[in-house]
């Protein structure tokens, strides 16, 4: 039996979405319970690893785009288990002093990130709940790392669909928007409910993780960018967002199941 | 010599490779460059005159190291090699085909070795992190059980543990426990909110901690607004007092809580003693007892625990506990002090006074127990019991109608505000047959008597019953003389200190007493002097025409049985 002082994220018998995501990306930072559920999920929805990969690849391209646009500060919400190609690796490869704050609700993910970031003066990982923007934005590690007088990129890759309507995702995005200075960016990848072949399965299976999933319509996702101007090409299937080569675009981009976009705060 | 660019067929192979491989963090052009490079190496392996597995192995290794470590990378690469072999070796495809299985094996082996190591490393890190997270959670829990979350100071449990440890470690040493309580802290919370309250507590904690850091010791928060300091190696109570004085001083500095500047007051209880045969909980309790004394003394100071005083307090607590049974068993009994008409020397009445015949402690005077009776809420039942008894005693006295003595009976101020008192008195008179004219109620002159409308109404009802009412200890309260004239009373009693001052060395005091007697006479009130002890006092009172008097000069209080004899004496 699990001792009762173990926080949710440390309960290795309860699947964690961060660790399932890691498994789908081919990572090894997961436990038997995560893998068992991941295998079931993949059986029901074979495209899920494709989706995870598409979101991850979108994140890579978005960060490179943002660094190119002059952004040197990143707040990555729901950063998950760090695998190769994290925000700071990509951003600091171009801009060595780019600052990155990773936030996740999963303790193992946070500890792992902290381990990885030891000795990196420009990146920190904190334990935080994206549903509580105030707690994140007033965390001394966050205020110590991000300069709110300069543009900040807030990354919400595959995180808003882990926030239920009851928790008011639009309100949460708005709270971060209000904190972001003019010239900042918001990058979102969000699972949509247009693929009727698996939506119910996915939602049901996700209820067994610590963070159930709410898939939304493209309109609903679009509205989350309220107060931002979407940069080209707007809100599109994740692989179609600024591919770095025409060869990179898969034959069926809709298999990504996630719409992706980057908004600019005027 | 110029480096030849990559063969276009190799580039095609590389592009197809990228398409089939899982995602990777490298930008597309870097990925293309890497894979083109690796494809070129594979082409060389296939066409080299001598088969060498090492470069092919290195390709697998490089793939995994570049982040293509996922399980399906090897499978994807094997199929690609089989399908697109022609892109890598257009010249001698038969030789290449025969070499293909070896090439595939070498690539897979190289890839697998790195991927496997990476997976193991990753999992090991994961497990270490999990263990660290659990330790942290456990430590947090442990901390939460021993430290106060608001101030971060040790809590009562940890303070007690440390003290227990100290007693075990240094049984021959001395130490002091000082407990500090903030005054009116609840009011701070109520008026400025919990956040401000927490701010105050944190500031107090910082001040105490800073000071204790200088002198060495342990600070803890024991409860709501209670802090404790443990100082080791004291040599005498003086050491503990110095620390406490300084601490109380530190706490008088104003504290900023939000927009308000608060001035705190605090009390402290100290115990300082040898640790031999001490017990942590008992030491803390002793300091808390001393704290209670400091608070009882008005606060803003300290008290040192004193075992004797504690024993006395315990004795009082035990005595308190005996009161209900004492009332039930009739252990509280009246005694009577005769009241004499100073003009004639005849006994005109008797004041009932209470004694407690305690089964273990013997005869107790009211000074030992009356405040305990009041504090425990037994004043009313005790009064009713005594009143009935006294009325019966006095009613039973053999008397001639013309000089039947009256009973003078004291009613406590808190009893006088209760409307039931009228019924209780009427009931006692009914039961015992004592005529109302032979009952005199003594009420202490307090502000309440002269200003409290309920009390005045009760006095009126008493008068209506036909009972006499006199103001006891007159001159010690602050009854305005105009008010006095309007109060429904029949007499005043002069306190024994006034009686003594009549013949004392202070002519002004004597003049005041003479004034009071004259005032009573002018208002047509019976004036009774208490505490007459000498013939000089009696003579002076007679000269002033004071009506009645009582005191040791005439008689000590006597039991019911001795009362008849006194009635016929000179007094």
Short mmCIF file of C-alpha atoms in Angstrom, two decimals, chain B residues 45-490:
data_model
loop_
_atom_site.label_atom_id
_atom_site.label_comp_id
_atom_site.label_asym_id
_atom_site.label_seq_id
_atom_site.Cartn_x
_atom_site.Cartn_y
_atom_site.Cartn_z
CA UNK B 45 30.44 0.56 -45.74
CA UNK B 46 28.49 -1.11 -48.51
CA UNK B 47 31.02 -0.39 -51.20
CA UNK B 48 34.36 -0.59 -49.33
CA UNK B 49 36.61 -3.32 -50.68
CA UNK B 50 36.96 -4.76 -47.17
CA UNK B 51 33.87 -5.18 -44.92
CA UNK B 52 34.33 -3.36 -41.64
CA UNK B 53 31.40 -3.37 -39.20
CA UNK B 54 32.77 -0.56 -37.06
CA UNK B 55 31.66 2.46 -39.12
CA UNK B 56 28.19 0.90 -39.48
CA UNK B 57 28.01 0.38 -35.76
CA UNK B 58 29.06 3.98 -35.27
CA UNK B 59 26.12 5.06 -37.45
CA UNK B 60 23.70 3.31 -35.07
CA UNK B 61 25.48 4.85 -32.09
CA UNK B 62 25.39 8.34 -33.60
CA UNK B 63 21.68 8.01 -34.40
CA UNK B 64 20.78 7.16 -30.81
CA UNK B 65 23.13 9.77 -29.39
CA UNK B 66 21.51 12.45 -31.58
CA UNK B 67 18.18 11.78 -29.93
CA UNK B 68 16.89 9.10 -32.28
CA UNK B 69 16.87 6.64 -29.40
CA UNK B 70 13.27 5.48 -29.67
CA UNK B 71 12.64 1.75 -30.06
CA UNK B 72 11.30 2.03 -33.62
CA UNK B 73 14.34 3.89 -34.96
CA UNK B 74 16.24 0.62 -35.60
CA UNK B 75 13.26 -1.04 -37.34
CA UNK B 76 12.65 2.02 -39.50
CA UNK B 77 16.29 2.11 -40.52
CA UNK B 78 16.42 -1.62 -41.35
CA UNK B 79 13.44 -1.40 -43.67
CA UNK B 80 14.75 1.76 -45.27
CA UNK B 81 18.09 0.12 -45.93
CA UNK B 82 16.37 -2.86 -47.59
CA UNK B 83 14.04 -0.70 -49.67
CA UNK B 84 16.49 2.01 -50.70
CA UNK B 85 19.69 0.06 -50.96
CA UNK B 86 20.08 1.24 -54.56
CA UNK B 87 20.39 4.84 -53.36
CA UNK B 88 23.50 3.92 -51.40
CA UNK B 89 25.24 1.52 -53.81
CA UNK B 90 24.24 1.88 -57.39
CA UNK B 91 27.47 0.33 -58.76
CA UNK B 92 27.75 -3.11 -57.27
CA UNK B 93 24.37 -4.02 -55.94
CA UNK B 94 24.97 -7.76 -55.65
CA UNK B 95 27.95 -7.29 -53.38
CA UNK B 96 25.96 -4.68 -51.45
CA UNK B 97 22.99 -7.00 -51.10
CA UNK B 98 25.16 -9.74 -49.68
CA UNK B 99 26.67 -7.27 -47.24
CA UNK B 100 23.24 -5.82 -46.23
CA UNK B 101 22.41 -8.19 -43.34
CA UNK B 102 25.82 -7.54 -41.77
CA UNK B 103 25.34 -3.81 -42.21
CA UNK B 104 21.86 -3.96 -40.65
CA UNK B 105 23.14 -6.01 -37.75
CA UNK B 106 25.96 -3.58 -37.10
CA UNK B 107 23.68 -0.51 -37.21
CA UNK B 108 21.11 -2.14 -34.90
CA UNK B 109 23.78 -3.29 -32.51
CA UNK B 110 25.32 0.18 -32.28
CA UNK B 111 21.93 1.81 -31.87
CA UNK B 112 20.67 -0.69 -29.35
CA UNK B 113 23.76 -0.39 -27.14
CA UNK B 114 23.33 3.37 -26.77
CA UNK B 115 19.53 3.33 -26.60
CA UNK B 116 19.62 0.65 -23.94
CA UNK B 117 22.17 2.55 -21.89
CA UNK B 118 20.16 5.74 -22.26
CA UNK B 119 17.00 3.96 -21.15
CA UNK B 120 18.76 2.49 -18.14
CA UNK B 121 20.34 5.82 -17.27
CA UNK B 122 17.02 7.54 -17.67
CA UNK B 123 15.23 5.06 -15.52
CA UNK B 124 17.87 5.16 -12.85
CA UNK B 125 17.60 8.93 -12.72
CA UNK B 126 13.86 8.60 -12.55
CA UNK B 127 14.07 6.24 -9.61
CA UNK B 128 16.58 8.44 -7.83
CA UNK B 129 14.32 11.42 -8.36
CA UNK B 130 11.35 9.51 -7.12
CA UNK B 131 13.23 8.48 -4.01
CA UNK B 132 14.39 12.08 -3.51
CA UNK B 133 10.86 13.37 -3.96
CA UNK B 134 9.60 10.89 -1.41
CA UNK B 135 12.32 11.82 1.05
CA UNK B 136 11.44 15.43 0.55
CA UNK B 137 7.74 14.75 1.09
CA UNK B 138 8.57 12.74 4.17
CA UNK B 139 10.89 15.44 5.47
CA UNK B 140 8.21 18.00 4.80
CA UNK B 141 5.73 15.95 6.74
CA UNK B 142 8.18 15.45 9.57
CA UNK B 143 8.87 19.16 9.57
CA UNK B 144 5.18 19.97 9.55
CA UNK B 145 4.76 17.83 12.64
CA UNK B 146 7.54 19.61 14.51
CA UNK B 147 7.49 23.18 13.24
CA UNK B 148 4.90 25.89 13.25
CA UNK B 149 3.88 26.65 9.68
CA UNK B 150 3.30 30.36 10.28
CA UNK B 151 6.57 31.33 11.94
CA UNK B 152 8.76 28.36 11.03
CA UNK B 153 9.67 28.05 14.71
CA UNK B 154 9.73 24.68 16.51
CA UNK B 155 6.31 23.78 17.86
CA UNK B 156 5.35 22.50 21.30
CA UNK B 157 6.23 18.92 20.40
CA UNK B 158 9.76 19.77 19.32
CA UNK B 159 10.27 22.18 22.24
CA UNK B 160 9.21 19.46 24.67
CA UNK B 161 11.46 16.93 22.93
CA UNK B 162 14.47 19.23 23.13
CA UNK B 163 13.82 19.92 26.78
CA UNK B 164 13.46 16.22 27.53
CA UNK B 165 16.70 15.58 25.69
CA UNK B 166 18.45 18.33 27.66
CA UNK B 167 17.23 16.94 30.97
CA UNK B 168 18.55 13.52 30.00
CA UNK B 169 21.87 14.91 28.78
CA UNK B 170 22.58 17.32 31.64
CA UNK B 171 20.72 16.13 34.72
CA UNK B 172 23.18 18.07 36.91
CA UNK B 173 22.71 21.36 35.04
CA UNK B 174 20.19 24.15 35.32
CA UNK B 175 17.97 25.68 32.68
CA UNK B 176 15.11 28.09 32.36
CA UNK B 177 11.83 27.88 30.52
CA UNK B 178 10.21 31.19 29.78
CA UNK B 179 6.76 31.35 28.26
CA UNK B 180 5.58 34.57 26.68
CA UNK B 181 2.00 35.42 25.88
CA UNK B 182 0.96 38.37 23.70
CA UNK B 183 -1.90 40.47 25.03
CA UNK B 184 -4.91 41.18 22.93
CA UNK B 185 -3.61 39.14 20.05
CA UNK B 186 -7.08 37.90 19.24
CA UNK B 187 -8.18 41.50 18.90
CA UNK B 188 -5.42 42.04 16.33
CA UNK B 189 -6.72 39.07 14.35
CA UNK B 190 -10.31 40.22 14.64
CA UNK B 191 -9.71 43.82 13.75
CA UNK B 192 -7.02 43.54 11.09
CA UNK B 193 -7.53 40.07 9.67
CA UNK B 194 -5.69 36.79 9.89
CA UNK B 195 -2.94 37.90 7.51
CA UNK B 196 -2.04 40.81 9.74
CA UNK B 197 -2.17 38.46 12.71
CA UNK B 198 0.27 36.11 10.98
CA UNK B 199 2.52 39.04 10.13
CA UNK B 200 2.60 39.99 13.80
CA UNK B 201 3.44 36.43 14.81
CA UNK B 202 6.25 36.25 12.26
CA UNK B 203 7.71 39.54 13.42
CA UNK B 204 7.57 38.44 17.02
CA UNK B 205 9.22 35.17 16.00
CA UNK B 206 12.02 37.04 14.20
CA UNK B 207 12.67 39.30 17.19
CA UNK B 208 12.77 36.41 19.61
CA UNK B 209 14.93 34.31 17.28
CA UNK B 210 17.39 37.14 16.63
CA UNK B 211 17.81 37.73 20.33
CA UNK B 212 18.11 34.06 21.20
CA UNK B 213 20.69 33.63 18.43
CA UNK B 214 22.83 36.07 20.39
CA UNK B 215 22.48 34.38 23.74
CA UNK B 216 22.00 30.77 22.63
CA UNK B 217 18.85 28.83 23.32
CA UNK B 218 15.71 27.63 21.65
CA UNK B 219 12.63 29.61 20.63
CA UNK B 220 9.33 27.89 19.93
CA UNK B 221 5.73 28.78 19.27
CA UNK B 222 3.65 26.74 21.68
CA UNK B 223 0.20 27.87 20.63
CA UNK B 224 -1.92 30.76 19.37
CA UNK B 225 -0.03 33.65 20.85
CA UNK B 226 2.26 31.74 23.17
CA UNK B 227 5.99 31.58 22.59
CA UNK B 228 8.65 29.86 24.65
CA UNK B 229 12.34 30.29 25.14
CA UNK B 230 14.63 27.64 26.55
CA UNK B 231 17.92 28.85 27.97
CA UNK B 232 20.47 26.24 28.97
CA UNK B 233 23.19 26.50 31.60
CA UNK B 234 21.58 29.19 33.71
CA UNK B 235 23.11 29.66 37.15
CA UNK B 236 20.21 31.30 38.97
CA UNK B 237 16.73 32.73 38.40
CA UNK B 238 18.48 36.06 37.86
CA UNK B 239 19.79 34.80 34.49
CA UNK B 240 16.31 33.86 33.33
CA UNK B 241 14.87 37.16 34.52
CA UNK B 242 17.46 39.12 32.55
CA UNK B 243 16.52 37.27 29.38
CA UNK B 244 12.82 37.77 30.02
CA UNK B 245 13.18 41.46 30.75
CA UNK B 246 15.03 41.91 27.49
CA UNK B 247 12.43 39.90 25.58
CA UNK B 248 9.52 41.89 26.98
CA UNK B 249 11.44 45.03 26.07
CA UNK B 250 11.96 43.83 22.51
CA UNK B 251 8.26 43.17 22.15
CA UNK B 252 7.26 46.68 23.14
CA UNK B 253 8.79 48.07 19.92
CA UNK B 254 5.88 48.74 17.53
CA UNK B 255 5.18 46.11 14.88
CA UNK B 256 4.15 46.98 11.35
CA UNK B 257 1.24 44.81 10.22
CA UNK B 258 -0.01 45.91 6.83
CA UNK B 259 -0.80 49.58 7.12
CA UNK B 260 -1.02 49.54 10.89
CA UNK B 261 1.62 49.98 13.49
CA UNK B 262 0.77 47.87 16.49
CA UNK B 263 2.11 48.16 19.96
CA UNK B 264 2.09 44.80 21.65
CA UNK B 265 2.02 43.98 25.30
CA UNK B 266 3.11 40.68 26.67
CA UNK B 267 3.38 38.72 29.88
CA UNK B 268 5.87 36.04 30.75
CA UNK B 269 6.08 33.14 33.12
CA UNK B 270 9.49 31.83 34.09
CA UNK B 271 10.75 28.71 35.73
CA UNK B 272 14.45 28.34 36.43
CA UNK B 273 15.78 25.35 38.26
CA UNK B 274 18.09 22.41 38.46
CA UNK B 275 17.23 19.78 35.90
CA UNK B 276 17.70 16.97 38.38
CA UNK B 277 14.46 15.04 38.65
CA UNK B 278 12.75 17.51 36.33
CA UNK B 279 10.31 16.59 33.66
CA UNK B 280 9.85 18.62 30.48
CA UNK B 281 6.09 18.77 30.63
CA UNK B 282 6.14 19.69 34.29
CA UNK B 283 8.64 22.51 33.63
CA UNK B 284 6.49 23.89 30.83
CA UNK B 285 3.41 23.63 33.01
CA UNK B 286 5.17 25.46 35.83
CA UNK B 287 6.14 28.27 33.46
CA UNK B 288 2.53 28.41 32.29
CA UNK B 289 1.31 28.66 35.88
CA UNK B 290 3.72 31.55 36.43
CA UNK B 291 2.45 33.09 33.20
CA UNK B 292 -1.06 32.92 34.65
CA UNK B 293 0.16 34.82 37.72
CA UNK B 294 1.78 37.47 35.52
CA UNK B 295 -1.44 37.87 33.57
CA UNK B 296 -3.46 37.93 36.76
CA UNK B 297 -1.23 40.75 38.03
CA UNK B 298 -2.35 42.91 35.11
CA UNK B 299 0.12 41.74 32.52
CA UNK B 300 3.04 43.45 30.88
CA UNK B 301 5.43 41.81 33.29
CA UNK B 302 6.83 38.49 34.33
CA UNK B 303 6.44 36.15 37.29
CA UNK B 304 8.88 33.55 38.45
CA UNK B 305 7.39 30.21 39.31
CA UNK B 306 7.38 29.65 43.03
CA UNK B 307 6.44 26.24 44.30
CA UNK B 308 4.97 27.59 47.55
CA UNK B 309 2.63 29.90 45.75
CA UNK B 310 1.71 27.08 43.46
CA UNK B 311 0.88 24.86 46.43
CA UNK B 312 -1.31 27.57 47.84
CA UNK B 313 -3.07 27.90 44.53
CA UNK B 314 -3.55 24.16 44.39
CA UNK B 315 -4.95 24.22 47.91
CA UNK B 316 -7.42 26.89 46.84
CA UNK B 317 -8.40 24.79 43.86
CA UNK B 318 -9.05 21.86 46.14
CA UNK B 319 -11.02 24.08 48.48
CA UNK B 320 -13.10 25.29 45.53
CA UNK B 321 -13.86 21.72 44.66
CA UNK B 322 -15.16 21.11 48.21
CA UNK B 323 -17.69 23.95 48.11
CA UNK B 324 -20.71 22.15 46.58
CA UNK B 325 -20.49 19.23 48.98
CA UNK B 326 -19.87 21.65 51.86
CA UNK B 327 -23.12 23.44 51.07
CA UNK B 328 -24.98 20.13 50.80
CA UNK B 329 -23.66 18.95 54.14
CA UNK B 330 -24.40 22.26 55.86
CA UNK B 331 -20.74 22.90 56.66
CA UNK B 332 -21.27 26.64 56.15
CA UNK B 333 -22.75 28.06 59.33
CA UNK B 334 -23.71 31.48 60.61
CA UNK B 335 -22.16 33.12 63.67
CA UNK B 336 -23.52 36.34 65.11
CA UNK B 337 -22.05 39.59 66.26
CA UNK B 338 -24.37 41.55 68.54
CA UNK B 339 -25.30 45.09 67.56
CA UNK B 340 -25.70 47.49 70.49
CA UNK B 341 -27.71 50.67 70.87
CA UNK B 342 -24.87 52.97 71.97
CA UNK B 343 -27.21 55.22 73.95
CA UNK B 344 -28.64 52.43 76.16
CA UNK B 345 -26.14 49.58 75.88
CA UNK B 346 -28.93 47.20 74.92
CA UNK B 347 -28.47 44.55 72.26
CA UNK B 348 -30.76 45.52 69.41
CA UNK B 349 -29.69 43.06 66.77
CA UNK B 350 -27.03 40.73 65.47
CA UNK B 351 -25.09 40.59 62.26
CA UNK B 352 -24.84 37.13 60.78
CA UNK B 353 -21.37 36.22 59.58
CA UNK B 354 -20.38 32.98 57.86
CA UNK B 355 -17.91 30.30 58.90
CA UNK B 356 -17.00 27.11 57.11
CA UNK B 357 -16.51 24.09 59.36
CA UNK B 358 -14.39 22.18 56.89
CA UNK B 359 -14.10 18.49 57.78
CA UNK B 360 -10.32 18.44 57.17
CA UNK B 361 -9.23 22.05 57.47
CA UNK B 362 -11.25 23.04 60.50
CA UNK B 363 -12.95 26.38 60.99
CA UNK B 364 -12.38 28.71 58.03
CA UNK B 365 -13.02 32.47 58.02
CA UNK B 366 -14.76 34.06 55.02
CA UNK B 367 -11.46 35.55 53.76
CA UNK B 368 -10.35 32.03 52.90
CA UNK B 369 -13.35 31.01 50.86
CA UNK B 370 -15.86 33.75 49.98
CA UNK B 371 -14.14 34.74 46.74
CA UNK B 372 -13.95 31.04 45.77
CA UNK B 373 -17.68 30.68 46.42
CA UNK B 374 -18.29 33.72 44.21
CA UNK B 375 -15.93 32.40 41.51
CA UNK B 376 -17.58 29.00 41.43
CA UNK B 377 -21.07 30.49 41.21
CA UNK B 378 -22.36 29.21 44.55
CA UNK B 379 -23.05 32.59 46.17
CA UNK B 380 -26.80 32.40 45.66
CA UNK B 381 -27.45 28.88 46.97
CA UNK B 382 -25.14 29.48 49.92
CA UNK B 383 -26.81 32.81 50.73
CA UNK B 384 -30.28 31.29 50.57
CA UNK B 385 -29.24 28.43 52.82
CA UNK B 386 -27.62 30.75 55.38
CA UNK B 387 -30.50 33.23 55.28
CA UNK B 388 -33.02 30.53 56.13
CA UNK B 389 -30.83 29.24 58.91
CA UNK B 390 -30.19 32.70 60.38
CA UNK B 391 -33.83 33.73 60.18
CA UNK B 392 -34.75 30.54 62.01
CA UNK B 393 -32.08 31.15 64.68
CA UNK B 394 -33.15 34.74 65.30
CA UNK B 395 -36.86 33.95 65.18
CA UNK B 396 -36.31 31.30 67.83
CA UNK B 397 -34.65 33.69 70.29
CA UNK B 398 -36.57 34.19 73.52
CA UNK B 399 -37.43 37.87 73.46
CA UNK B 400 -39.79 40.45 74.77
CA UNK B 401 -41.74 42.03 71.95
CA UNK B 402 -40.53 45.54 72.72
CA UNK B 403 -36.89 44.70 72.24
CA UNK B 404 -36.91 41.78 69.87
CA UNK B 405 -33.50 41.89 68.18
CA UNK B 406 -33.18 42.08 64.42
CA UNK B 407 -31.05 39.98 62.13
CA UNK B 408 -28.60 41.89 59.98
CA UNK B 409 -27.76 39.82 56.93
CA UNK B 410 -25.28 40.52 54.13
CA UNK B 411 -26.22 40.15 50.48
CA UNK B 412 -23.46 40.08 47.87
CA UNK B 413 -23.62 42.73 45.15
CA UNK B 414 -23.91 40.13 42.36
CA UNK B 415 -26.88 38.58 44.15
CA UNK B 416 -28.59 41.93 44.47
CA UNK B 417 -29.08 42.24 40.73
CA UNK B 418 -31.09 39.04 40.55
CA UNK B 419 -34.85 39.61 40.76
CA UNK B 420 -35.36 36.20 42.44
CA UNK B 421 -33.82 37.62 45.58
CA UNK B 422 -37.14 39.18 46.63
CA UNK B 423 -38.92 35.83 46.48
CA UNK B 424 -36.02 34.13 48.26
CA UNK B 425 -36.15 36.60 51.14
CA UNK B 426 -39.93 36.54 51.37
CA UNK B 427 -39.80 32.77 51.37
CA UNK B 428 -37.24 32.66 54.20
CA UNK B 429 -39.39 34.99 56.29
CA UNK B 430 -42.47 32.86 55.62
CA UNK B 431 -40.81 29.61 56.48
CA UNK B 432 -39.22 30.83 59.69
CA UNK B 433 -41.91 33.20 60.87
CA UNK B 434 -39.40 36.03 61.39
CA UNK B 435 -41.27 39.33 60.95
CA UNK B 436 -39.88 41.45 58.09
CA UNK B 437 -39.31 44.30 60.51
CA UNK B 438 -36.70 42.11 62.25
CA UNK B 439 -34.64 41.56 59.10
CA UNK B 440 -32.05 44.06 58.01
CA UNK B 441 -30.27 43.49 54.72
CA UNK B 442 -26.75 44.83 54.41
CA UNK B 443 -25.58 45.71 50.95
CA UNK B 444 -22.10 46.95 50.21
CA UNK B 445 -21.85 50.48 49.01
CA UNK B 446 -20.79 50.05 45.40
CA UNK B 447 -21.29 52.12 42.32
CA UNK B 448 -23.74 49.50 41.13
CA UNK B 449 -26.05 50.12 44.09
CA UNK B 450 -26.40 53.79 43.40
CA UNK B 451 -26.55 53.71 39.63
CA UNK B 452 -27.92 50.34 38.58
CA UNK B 453 -31.64 50.78 38.08
CA UNK B 454 -32.37 47.07 38.66
CA UNK B 455 -30.55 47.19 41.98
CA UNK B 456 -32.44 50.29 43.06
CA UNK B 457 -35.72 48.63 42.06
CA UNK B 458 -34.81 45.60 44.16
CA UNK B 459 -34.00 47.85 47.14
CA UNK B 460 -37.45 49.42 46.75
CA UNK B 461 -39.12 46.02 46.69
CA UNK B 462 -37.23 45.03 49.83
CA UNK B 463 -38.45 48.17 51.54
CA UNK B 464 -41.95 47.33 50.36
CA UNK B 465 -41.65 43.91 52.02
CA UNK B 466 -41.01 45.75 55.26
CA UNK B 467 -37.35 44.75 55.40
CA UNK B 468 -34.76 47.32 56.40
CA UNK B 469 -31.80 47.97 54.12
CA UNK B 470 -28.48 49.46 55.19
CA UNK B 471 -25.42 50.42 53.20
CA UNK B 472 -22.40 48.52 54.47
CA UNK B 473 -18.86 49.91 54.45
CA UNK B 474 -20.24 53.37 53.89
CA UNK B 475 -17.60 55.91 52.93
CA UNK B 476 -15.45 53.39 51.09
CA UNK B 477 -17.49 53.52 47.89
CA UNK B 478 -18.27 56.55 45.81
CA UNK B 479 -21.90 57.17 46.50
CA UNK B 480 -22.73 60.68 45.70
CA UNK B 481 -24.42 62.25 48.72
CA UNK B 482 -27.30 63.48 46.62
CA UNK B 483 -27.89 59.96 45.37
CA UNK B 484 -27.67 58.67 48.91
CA UNK B 485 -30.60 60.86 49.91
CA UNK B 486 -32.71 59.26 47.19
CA UNK B 487 -31.79 55.63 47.82
CA UNK B 488 -34.54 53.58 49.50
CA UNK B 489 -32.37 52.72 52.52
CA UNK B 490 -32.75 52.90 56.26
#
